[in-house]
mmCIF file of C-alpha atoms and ligand atoms in Angstrom:
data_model
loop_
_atom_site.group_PDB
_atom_site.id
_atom_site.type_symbol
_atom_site.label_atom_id
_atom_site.label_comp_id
_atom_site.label_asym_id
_atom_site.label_seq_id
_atom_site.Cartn_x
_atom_site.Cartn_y
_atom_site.Cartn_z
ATOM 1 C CA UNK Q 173 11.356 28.896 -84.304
ATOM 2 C CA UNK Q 174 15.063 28.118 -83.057
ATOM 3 C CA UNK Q 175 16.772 31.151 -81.579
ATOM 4 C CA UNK Q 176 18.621 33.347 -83.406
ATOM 5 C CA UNK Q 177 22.579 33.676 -82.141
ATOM 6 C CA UNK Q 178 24.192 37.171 -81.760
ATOM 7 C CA UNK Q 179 27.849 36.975 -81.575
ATOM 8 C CA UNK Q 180 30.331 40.263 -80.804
ATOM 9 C CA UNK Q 181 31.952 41.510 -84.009
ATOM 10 C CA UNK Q 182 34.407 44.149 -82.564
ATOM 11 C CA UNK Q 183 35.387 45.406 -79.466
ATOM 12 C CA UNK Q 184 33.736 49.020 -79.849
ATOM 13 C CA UNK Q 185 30.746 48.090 -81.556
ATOM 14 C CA UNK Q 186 28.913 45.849 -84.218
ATOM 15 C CA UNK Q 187 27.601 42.154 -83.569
ATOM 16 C CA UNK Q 188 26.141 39.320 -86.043
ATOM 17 C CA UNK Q 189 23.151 38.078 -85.792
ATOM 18 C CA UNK Q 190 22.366 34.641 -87.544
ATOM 19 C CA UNK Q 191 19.987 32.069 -87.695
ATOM 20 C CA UNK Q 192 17.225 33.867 -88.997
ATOM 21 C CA UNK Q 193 15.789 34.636 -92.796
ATOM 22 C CA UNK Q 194 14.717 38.445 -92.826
ATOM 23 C CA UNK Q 195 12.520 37.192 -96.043
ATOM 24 C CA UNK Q 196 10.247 35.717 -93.902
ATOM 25 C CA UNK Q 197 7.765 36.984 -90.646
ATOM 26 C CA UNK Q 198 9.921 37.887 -87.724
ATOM 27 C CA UNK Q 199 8.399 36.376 -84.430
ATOM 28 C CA UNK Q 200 7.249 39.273 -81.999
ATOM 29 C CA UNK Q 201 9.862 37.193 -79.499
ATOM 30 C CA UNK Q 202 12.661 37.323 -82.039
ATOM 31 C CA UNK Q 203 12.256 40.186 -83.019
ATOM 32 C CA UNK Q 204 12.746 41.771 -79.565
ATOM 33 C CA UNK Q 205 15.374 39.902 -79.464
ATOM 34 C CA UNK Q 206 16.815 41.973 -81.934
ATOM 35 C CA UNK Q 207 15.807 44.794 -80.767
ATOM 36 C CA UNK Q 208 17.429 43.830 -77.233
ATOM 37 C CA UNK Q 209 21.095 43.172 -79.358
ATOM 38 C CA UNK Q 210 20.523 46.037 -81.609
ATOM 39 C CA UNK Q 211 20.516 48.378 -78.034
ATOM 40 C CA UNK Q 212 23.439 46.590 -76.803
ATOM 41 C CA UNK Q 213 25.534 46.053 -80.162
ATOM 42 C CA UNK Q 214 24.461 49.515 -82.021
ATOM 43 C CA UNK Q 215 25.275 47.783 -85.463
ATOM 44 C CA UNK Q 216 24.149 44.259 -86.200
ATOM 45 C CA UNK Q 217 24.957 42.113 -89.495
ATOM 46 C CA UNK Q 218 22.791 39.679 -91.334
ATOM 47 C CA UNK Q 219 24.608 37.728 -93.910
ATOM 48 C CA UNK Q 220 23.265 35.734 -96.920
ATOM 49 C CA UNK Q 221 20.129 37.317 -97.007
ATOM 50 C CA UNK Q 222 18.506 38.391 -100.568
ATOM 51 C CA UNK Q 223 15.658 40.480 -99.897
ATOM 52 C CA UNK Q 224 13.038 42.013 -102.147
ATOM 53 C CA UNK Q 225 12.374 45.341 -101.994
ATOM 54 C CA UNK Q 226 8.702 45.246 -100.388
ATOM 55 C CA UNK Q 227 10.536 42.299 -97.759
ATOM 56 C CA UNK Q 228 13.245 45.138 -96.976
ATOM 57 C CA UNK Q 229 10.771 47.515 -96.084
ATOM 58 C CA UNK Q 230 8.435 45.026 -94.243
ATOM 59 C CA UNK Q 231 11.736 44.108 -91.822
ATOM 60 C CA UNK Q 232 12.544 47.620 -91.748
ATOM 61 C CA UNK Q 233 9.077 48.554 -90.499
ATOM 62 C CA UNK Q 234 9.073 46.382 -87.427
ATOM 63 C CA UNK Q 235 11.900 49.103 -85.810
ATOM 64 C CA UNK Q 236 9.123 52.241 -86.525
ATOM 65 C CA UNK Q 237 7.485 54.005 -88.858
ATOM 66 C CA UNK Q 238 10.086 54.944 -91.888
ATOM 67 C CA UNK Q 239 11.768 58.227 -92.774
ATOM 68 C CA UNK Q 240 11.829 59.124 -96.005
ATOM 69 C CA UNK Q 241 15.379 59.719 -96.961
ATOM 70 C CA UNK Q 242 16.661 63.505 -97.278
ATOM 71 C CA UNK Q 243 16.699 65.701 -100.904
ATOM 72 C CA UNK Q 244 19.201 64.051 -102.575
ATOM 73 C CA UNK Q 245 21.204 66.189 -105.103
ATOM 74 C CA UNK Q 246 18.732 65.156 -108.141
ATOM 75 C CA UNK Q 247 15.141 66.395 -106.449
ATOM 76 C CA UNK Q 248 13.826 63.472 -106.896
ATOM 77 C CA UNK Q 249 13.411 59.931 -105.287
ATOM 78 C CA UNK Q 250 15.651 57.020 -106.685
ATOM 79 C CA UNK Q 251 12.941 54.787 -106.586
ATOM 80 C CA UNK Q 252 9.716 56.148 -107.427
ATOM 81 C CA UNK Q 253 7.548 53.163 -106.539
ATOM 82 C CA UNK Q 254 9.137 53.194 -103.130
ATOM 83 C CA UNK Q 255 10.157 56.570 -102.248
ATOM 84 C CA UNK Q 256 10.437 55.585 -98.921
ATOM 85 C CA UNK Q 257 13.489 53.618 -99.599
ATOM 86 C CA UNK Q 258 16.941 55.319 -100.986
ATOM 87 C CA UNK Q 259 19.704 54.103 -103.468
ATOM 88 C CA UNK Q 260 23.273 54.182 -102.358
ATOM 89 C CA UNK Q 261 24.883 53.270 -105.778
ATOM 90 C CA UNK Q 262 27.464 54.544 -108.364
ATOM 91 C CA UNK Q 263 25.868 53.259 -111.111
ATOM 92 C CA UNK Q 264 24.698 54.766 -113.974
ATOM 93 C CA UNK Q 265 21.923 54.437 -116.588
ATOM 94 C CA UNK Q 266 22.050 56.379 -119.569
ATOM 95 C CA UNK Q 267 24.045 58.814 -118.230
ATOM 96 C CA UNK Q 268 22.008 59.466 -115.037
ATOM 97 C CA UNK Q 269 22.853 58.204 -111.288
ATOM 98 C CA UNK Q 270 20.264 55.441 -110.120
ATOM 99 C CA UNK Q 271 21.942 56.457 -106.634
ATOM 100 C CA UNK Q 272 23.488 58.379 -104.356
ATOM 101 C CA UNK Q 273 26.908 58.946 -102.946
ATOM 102 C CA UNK Q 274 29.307 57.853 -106.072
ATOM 103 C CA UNK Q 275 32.187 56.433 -105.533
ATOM 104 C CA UNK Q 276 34.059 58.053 -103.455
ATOM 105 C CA UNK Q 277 34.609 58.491 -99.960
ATOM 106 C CA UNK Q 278 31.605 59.538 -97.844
ATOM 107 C CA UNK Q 279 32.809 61.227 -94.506
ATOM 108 C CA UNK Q 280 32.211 60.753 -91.328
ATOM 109 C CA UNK Q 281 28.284 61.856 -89.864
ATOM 110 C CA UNK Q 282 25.620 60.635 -88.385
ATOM 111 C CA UNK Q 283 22.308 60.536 -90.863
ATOM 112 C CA UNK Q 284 19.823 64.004 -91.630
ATOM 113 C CA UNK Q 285 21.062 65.766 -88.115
ATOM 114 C CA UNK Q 286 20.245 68.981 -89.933
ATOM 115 C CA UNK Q 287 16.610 68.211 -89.100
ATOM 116 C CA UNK Q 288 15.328 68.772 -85.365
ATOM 117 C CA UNK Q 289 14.456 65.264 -85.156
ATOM 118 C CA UNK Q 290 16.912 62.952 -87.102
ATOM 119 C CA UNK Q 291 16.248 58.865 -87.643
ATOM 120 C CA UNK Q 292 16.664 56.578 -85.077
ATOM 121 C CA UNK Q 293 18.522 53.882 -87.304
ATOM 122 C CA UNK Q 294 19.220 53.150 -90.760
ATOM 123 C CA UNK Q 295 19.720 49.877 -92.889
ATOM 124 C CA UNK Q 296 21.414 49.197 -95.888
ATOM 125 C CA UNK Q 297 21.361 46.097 -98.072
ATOM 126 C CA UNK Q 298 24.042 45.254 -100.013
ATOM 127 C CA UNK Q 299 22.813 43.963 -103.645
ATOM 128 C CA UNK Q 300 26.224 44.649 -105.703
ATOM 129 C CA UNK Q 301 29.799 45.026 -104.306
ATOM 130 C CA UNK Q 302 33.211 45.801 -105.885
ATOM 131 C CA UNK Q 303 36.073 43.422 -105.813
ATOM 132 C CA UNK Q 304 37.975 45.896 -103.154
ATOM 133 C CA UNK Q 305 36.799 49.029 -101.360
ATOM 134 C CA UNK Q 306 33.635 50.765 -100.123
ATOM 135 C CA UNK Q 307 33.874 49.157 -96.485
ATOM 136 C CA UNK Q 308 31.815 51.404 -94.365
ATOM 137 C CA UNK Q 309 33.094 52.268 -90.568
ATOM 138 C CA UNK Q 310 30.843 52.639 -87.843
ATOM 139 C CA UNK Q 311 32.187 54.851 -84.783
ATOM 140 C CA UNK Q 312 30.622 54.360 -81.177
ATOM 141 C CA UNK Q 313 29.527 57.954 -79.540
ATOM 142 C CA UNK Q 314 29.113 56.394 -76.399
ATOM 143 C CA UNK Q 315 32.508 55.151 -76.004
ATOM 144 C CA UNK Q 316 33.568 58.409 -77.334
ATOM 145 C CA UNK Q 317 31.851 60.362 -74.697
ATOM 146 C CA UNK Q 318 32.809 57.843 -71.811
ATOM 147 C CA UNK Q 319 36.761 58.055 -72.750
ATOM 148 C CA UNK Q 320 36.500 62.695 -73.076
ATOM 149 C CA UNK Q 321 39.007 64.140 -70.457
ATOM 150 C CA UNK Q 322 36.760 65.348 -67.675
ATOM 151 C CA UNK Q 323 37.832 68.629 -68.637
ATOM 152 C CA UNK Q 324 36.453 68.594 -72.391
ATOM 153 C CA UNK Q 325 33.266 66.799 -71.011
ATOM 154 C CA UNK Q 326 32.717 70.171 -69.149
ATOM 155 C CA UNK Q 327 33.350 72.485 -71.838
ATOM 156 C CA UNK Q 328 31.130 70.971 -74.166
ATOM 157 C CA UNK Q 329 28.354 70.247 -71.293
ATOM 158 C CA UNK Q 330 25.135 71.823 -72.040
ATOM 159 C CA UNK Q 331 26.518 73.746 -75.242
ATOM 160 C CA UNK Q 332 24.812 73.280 -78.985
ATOM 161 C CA UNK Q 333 25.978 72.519 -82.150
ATOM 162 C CA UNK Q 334 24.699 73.836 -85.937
ATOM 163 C CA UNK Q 335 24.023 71.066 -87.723
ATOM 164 C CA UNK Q 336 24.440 72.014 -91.735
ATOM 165 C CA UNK Q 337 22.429 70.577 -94.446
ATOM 166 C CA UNK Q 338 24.104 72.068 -97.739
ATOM 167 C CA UNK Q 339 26.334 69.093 -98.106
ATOM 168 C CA UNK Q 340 26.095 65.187 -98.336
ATOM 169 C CA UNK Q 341 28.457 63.067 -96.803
ATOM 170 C CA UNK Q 342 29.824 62.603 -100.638
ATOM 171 C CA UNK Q 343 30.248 66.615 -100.541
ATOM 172 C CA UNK Q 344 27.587 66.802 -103.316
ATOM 173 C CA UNK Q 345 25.639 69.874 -102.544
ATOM 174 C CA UNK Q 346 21.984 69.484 -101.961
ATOM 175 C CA UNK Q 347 19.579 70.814 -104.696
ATOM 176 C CA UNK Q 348 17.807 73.892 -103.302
ATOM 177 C CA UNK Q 349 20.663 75.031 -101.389
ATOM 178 C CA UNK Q 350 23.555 77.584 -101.863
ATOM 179 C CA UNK Q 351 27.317 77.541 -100.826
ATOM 180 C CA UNK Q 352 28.365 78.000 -97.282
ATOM 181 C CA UNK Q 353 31.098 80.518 -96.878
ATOM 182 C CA UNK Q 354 30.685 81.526 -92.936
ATOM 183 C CA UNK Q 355 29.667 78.373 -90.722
ATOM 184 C CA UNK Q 356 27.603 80.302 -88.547
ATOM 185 C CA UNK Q 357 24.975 81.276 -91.331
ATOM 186 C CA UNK Q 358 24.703 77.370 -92.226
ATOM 187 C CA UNK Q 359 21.132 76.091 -92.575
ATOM 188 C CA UNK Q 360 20.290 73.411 -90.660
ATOM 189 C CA UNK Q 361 19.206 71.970 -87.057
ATOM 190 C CA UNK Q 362 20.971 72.652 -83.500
ATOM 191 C CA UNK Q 363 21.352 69.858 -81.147
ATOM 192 C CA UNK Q 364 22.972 69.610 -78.001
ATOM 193 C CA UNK Q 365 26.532 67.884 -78.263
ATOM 194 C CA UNK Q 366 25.993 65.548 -75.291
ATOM 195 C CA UNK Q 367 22.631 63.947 -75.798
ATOM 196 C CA UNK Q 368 21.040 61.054 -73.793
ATOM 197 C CA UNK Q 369 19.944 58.189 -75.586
ATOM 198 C CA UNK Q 370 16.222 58.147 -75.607
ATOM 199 C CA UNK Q 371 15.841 54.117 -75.091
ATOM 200 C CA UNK Q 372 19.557 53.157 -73.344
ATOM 201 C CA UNK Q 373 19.799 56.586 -70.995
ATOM 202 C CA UNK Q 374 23.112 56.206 -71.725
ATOM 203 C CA UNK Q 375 25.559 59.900 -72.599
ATOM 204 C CA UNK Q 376 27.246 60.022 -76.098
ATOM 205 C CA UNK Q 377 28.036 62.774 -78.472
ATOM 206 C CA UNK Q 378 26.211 64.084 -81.068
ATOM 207 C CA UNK Q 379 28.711 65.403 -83.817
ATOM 208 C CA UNK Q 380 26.270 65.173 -86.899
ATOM 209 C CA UNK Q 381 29.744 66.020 -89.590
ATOM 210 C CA UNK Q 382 32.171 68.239 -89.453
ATOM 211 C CA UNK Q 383 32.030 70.567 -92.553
ATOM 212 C CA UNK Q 384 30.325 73.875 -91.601
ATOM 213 C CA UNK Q 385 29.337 72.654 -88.219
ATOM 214 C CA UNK Q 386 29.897 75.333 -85.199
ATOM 215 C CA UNK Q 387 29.404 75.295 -81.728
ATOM 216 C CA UNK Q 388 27.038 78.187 -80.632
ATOM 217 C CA UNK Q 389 27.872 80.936 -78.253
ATOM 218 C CA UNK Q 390 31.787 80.422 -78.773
ATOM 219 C CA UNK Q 391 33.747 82.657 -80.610
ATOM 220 C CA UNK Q 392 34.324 80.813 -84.317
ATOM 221 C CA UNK Q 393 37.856 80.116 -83.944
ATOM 222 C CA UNK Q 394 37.335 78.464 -80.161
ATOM 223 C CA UNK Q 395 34.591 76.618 -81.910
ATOM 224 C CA UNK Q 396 36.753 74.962 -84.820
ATOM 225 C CA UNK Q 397 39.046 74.102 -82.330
ATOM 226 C CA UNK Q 398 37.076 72.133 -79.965
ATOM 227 C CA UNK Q 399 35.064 70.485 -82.794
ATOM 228 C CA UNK Q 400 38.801 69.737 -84.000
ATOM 229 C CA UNK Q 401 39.302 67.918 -81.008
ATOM 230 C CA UNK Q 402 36.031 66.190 -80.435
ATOM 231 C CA UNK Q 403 36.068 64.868 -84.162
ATOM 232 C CA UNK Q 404 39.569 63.780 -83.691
ATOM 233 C CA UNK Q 405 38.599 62.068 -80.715
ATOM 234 C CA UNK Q 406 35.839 60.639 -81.515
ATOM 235 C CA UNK Q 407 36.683 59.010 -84.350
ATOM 236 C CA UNK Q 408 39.939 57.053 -83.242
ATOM 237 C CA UNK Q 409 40.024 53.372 -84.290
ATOM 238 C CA UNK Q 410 39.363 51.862 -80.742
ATOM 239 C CA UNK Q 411 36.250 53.376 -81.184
ATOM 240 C CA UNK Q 412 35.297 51.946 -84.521
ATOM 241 C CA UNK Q 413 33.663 48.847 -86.653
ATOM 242 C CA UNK Q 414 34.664 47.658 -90.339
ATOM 243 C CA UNK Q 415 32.409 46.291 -92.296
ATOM 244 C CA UNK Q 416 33.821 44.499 -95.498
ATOM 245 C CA UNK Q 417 30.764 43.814 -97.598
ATOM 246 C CA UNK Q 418 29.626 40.632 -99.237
ATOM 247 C CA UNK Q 419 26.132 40.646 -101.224
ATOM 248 C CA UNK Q 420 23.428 39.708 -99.348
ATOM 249 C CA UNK Q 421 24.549 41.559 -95.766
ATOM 250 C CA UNK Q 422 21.936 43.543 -94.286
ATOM 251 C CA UNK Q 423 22.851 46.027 -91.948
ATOM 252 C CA UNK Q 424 21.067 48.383 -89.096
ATOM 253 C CA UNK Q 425 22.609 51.075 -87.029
ATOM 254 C CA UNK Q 426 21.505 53.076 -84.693
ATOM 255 C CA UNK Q 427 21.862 56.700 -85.238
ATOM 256 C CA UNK Q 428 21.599 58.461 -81.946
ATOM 257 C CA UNK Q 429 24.991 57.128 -80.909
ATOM 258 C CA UNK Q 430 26.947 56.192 -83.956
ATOM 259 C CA UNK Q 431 28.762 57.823 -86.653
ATOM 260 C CA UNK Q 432 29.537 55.987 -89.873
ATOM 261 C CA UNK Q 433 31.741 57.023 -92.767
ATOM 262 C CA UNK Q 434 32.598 54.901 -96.592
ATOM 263 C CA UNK Q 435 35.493 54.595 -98.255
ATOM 264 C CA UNK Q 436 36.423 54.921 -101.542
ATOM 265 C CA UNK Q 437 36.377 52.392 -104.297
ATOM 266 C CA UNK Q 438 37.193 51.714 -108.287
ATOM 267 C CA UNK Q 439 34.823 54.006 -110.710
ATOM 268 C CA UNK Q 440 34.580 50.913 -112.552
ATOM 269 C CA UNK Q 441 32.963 48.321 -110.450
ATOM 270 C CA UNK Q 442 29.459 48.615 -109.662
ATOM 271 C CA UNK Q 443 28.500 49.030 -105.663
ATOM 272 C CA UNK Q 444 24.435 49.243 -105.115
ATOM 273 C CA UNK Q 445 23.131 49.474 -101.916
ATOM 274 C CA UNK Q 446 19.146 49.885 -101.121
ATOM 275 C CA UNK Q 447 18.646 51.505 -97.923
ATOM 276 C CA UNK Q 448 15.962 52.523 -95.151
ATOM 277 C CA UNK Q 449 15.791 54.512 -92.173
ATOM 278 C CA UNK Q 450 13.361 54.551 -89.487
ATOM 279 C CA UNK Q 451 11.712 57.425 -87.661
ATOM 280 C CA UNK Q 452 12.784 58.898 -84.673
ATOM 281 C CA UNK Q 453 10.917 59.239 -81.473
ATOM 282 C CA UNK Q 454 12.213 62.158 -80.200
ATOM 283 C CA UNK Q 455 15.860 62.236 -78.599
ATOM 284 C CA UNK Q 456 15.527 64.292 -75.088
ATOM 285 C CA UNK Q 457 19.056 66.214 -74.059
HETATM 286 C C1 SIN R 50 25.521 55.714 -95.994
HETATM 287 O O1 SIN R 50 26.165 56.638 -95.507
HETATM 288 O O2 SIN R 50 24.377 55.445 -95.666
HETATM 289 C C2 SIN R 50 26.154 54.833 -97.060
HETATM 290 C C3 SIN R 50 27.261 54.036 -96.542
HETATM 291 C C4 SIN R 50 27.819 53.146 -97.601
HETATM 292 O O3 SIN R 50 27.722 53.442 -98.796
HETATM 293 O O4 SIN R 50 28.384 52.111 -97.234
#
């Protein structure tokens, strides 16, 4: 099989990978190839490819076992014959969603950190696409971490965030949950801010999203102003990817050190997206 070529796509993160049909077997050597780039790059691109369902999961699979995506607002899986896989989509059929997140701006977070053990990586195939909008950022928490003042990195050093699950990153409450008036009573997970990456060994931060999240042991006030200035931080363009869709781009990410976020786009044009997300081993502090 000729090798595949992964070429740099930004200077924070992101790189495309081509020469390869994700349709079709993946070599065991290719495939760690990938692996190797997806380490290094945190978000890689495959363009042109149009992949069934069952060949979306099969690629997905070769990263880990899957994780089923989180309760969506409905209580019930988009895709019953695969509820493994999710629907990020504004379209509607008779009135009813066939997917998550609309059509408007999803904010910045890394995926389900209001579960002790979040996934490693996602991916997200882009079937549909609207003429303008909905290009999805990626943010690099290692760069993030590297560039804190010395001083931040030791207030934050050891300390643990809540993680809340009421909301998704559309603001669309959860079903089965209730409105969060006081962060500190927010359901969810706690993980340490500054995590090491489980594969790399390499620091980043581990911000989850913003709304209702609270540093513990810090009186609420000192807590919504460092996470003020983390967020701000680490979210600043240098640190970021954009990905302008076309149909047929696969991409992964991995979600120990990355934050993504979506913007907004026309009510009327159809965006559908069918997505994985692959199990984490677990991320040590
Ligand atoms: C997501 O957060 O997984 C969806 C991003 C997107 O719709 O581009």
């Amino acid at each position: 099989m000729p090798p595949i070529q992964v070429k740099k796509l930004g200077g924070a993160l992101g790189a495309e990978v081509s020469g390869i049909d994700l349709s079709r077997p993946v070599a065991a050597e290719t495939f760690a190839e990938i692996r190797r780039a997806w380490l290094d790059h945190l978000v890689l691109r495959f363009r042109g490819q149009r992949l069934s369902d069952p060949q979306l999961l099969a690629f997905s699979q070769l990263f880990g076992e899957l994780d089923p995506p989180g309760p969506n607002p409905y209580g019930k899986p988009f895709l019953p014959e695969h509820p493994e896989m999710n629907v990020i989509s504004n379209i509607k059929m008779g009135g009813a969603p066939i997917g998550g997140l609309g059509d408007g701006e999803a904010i910045w977070h890394a995926d389900m950190t209001y579960v002790e053990t979040p996934p490693k990586g996602a991916i997200l195939h882009a079937l549909e696409i609207p003429p303008s909008g909905g290009d999805t950022y990626w943010a690099n928490m290692y760069l993030a971490y590297e560039t804190l003042p010395a001083e931040l990195k030791n207030r934050i050093e050891g300390r643990k965030a809540n993680h809340d699950a009421t909301y998704n990153s559309a603001g669309v409450m959860r079903k089965g949950y209730q409105e969060v008036t006081d962060p500190r009573n927010a359901p969810g997970a706690q993980h340490e801010l500054v995590r090491v990456h489980p594969e790399t060994g390499r620091k980043c931060l581990f911000l989850g999203r913003r709304r209702n999240s609270c540093i513990l042991g810090l009186p609420l006030a000192e807590s919504e102003a460092l996470l003020d200035e983390l967020w701000e931080h680490a979210t600043r363009a240098q640190f970021t990817f954009r990905q302008q869709w076309r149909v047929g781009d696969v991409l992964i990410w991995d979600n120990r050190c990355t934050l993504h976020r979506r913007d907004p786009f026309d009510p009327n044009a159809r965006r559908l997206m069918h997505r994985t997300q692959i199990k984490a081993d677990r991320l040590r502090a």
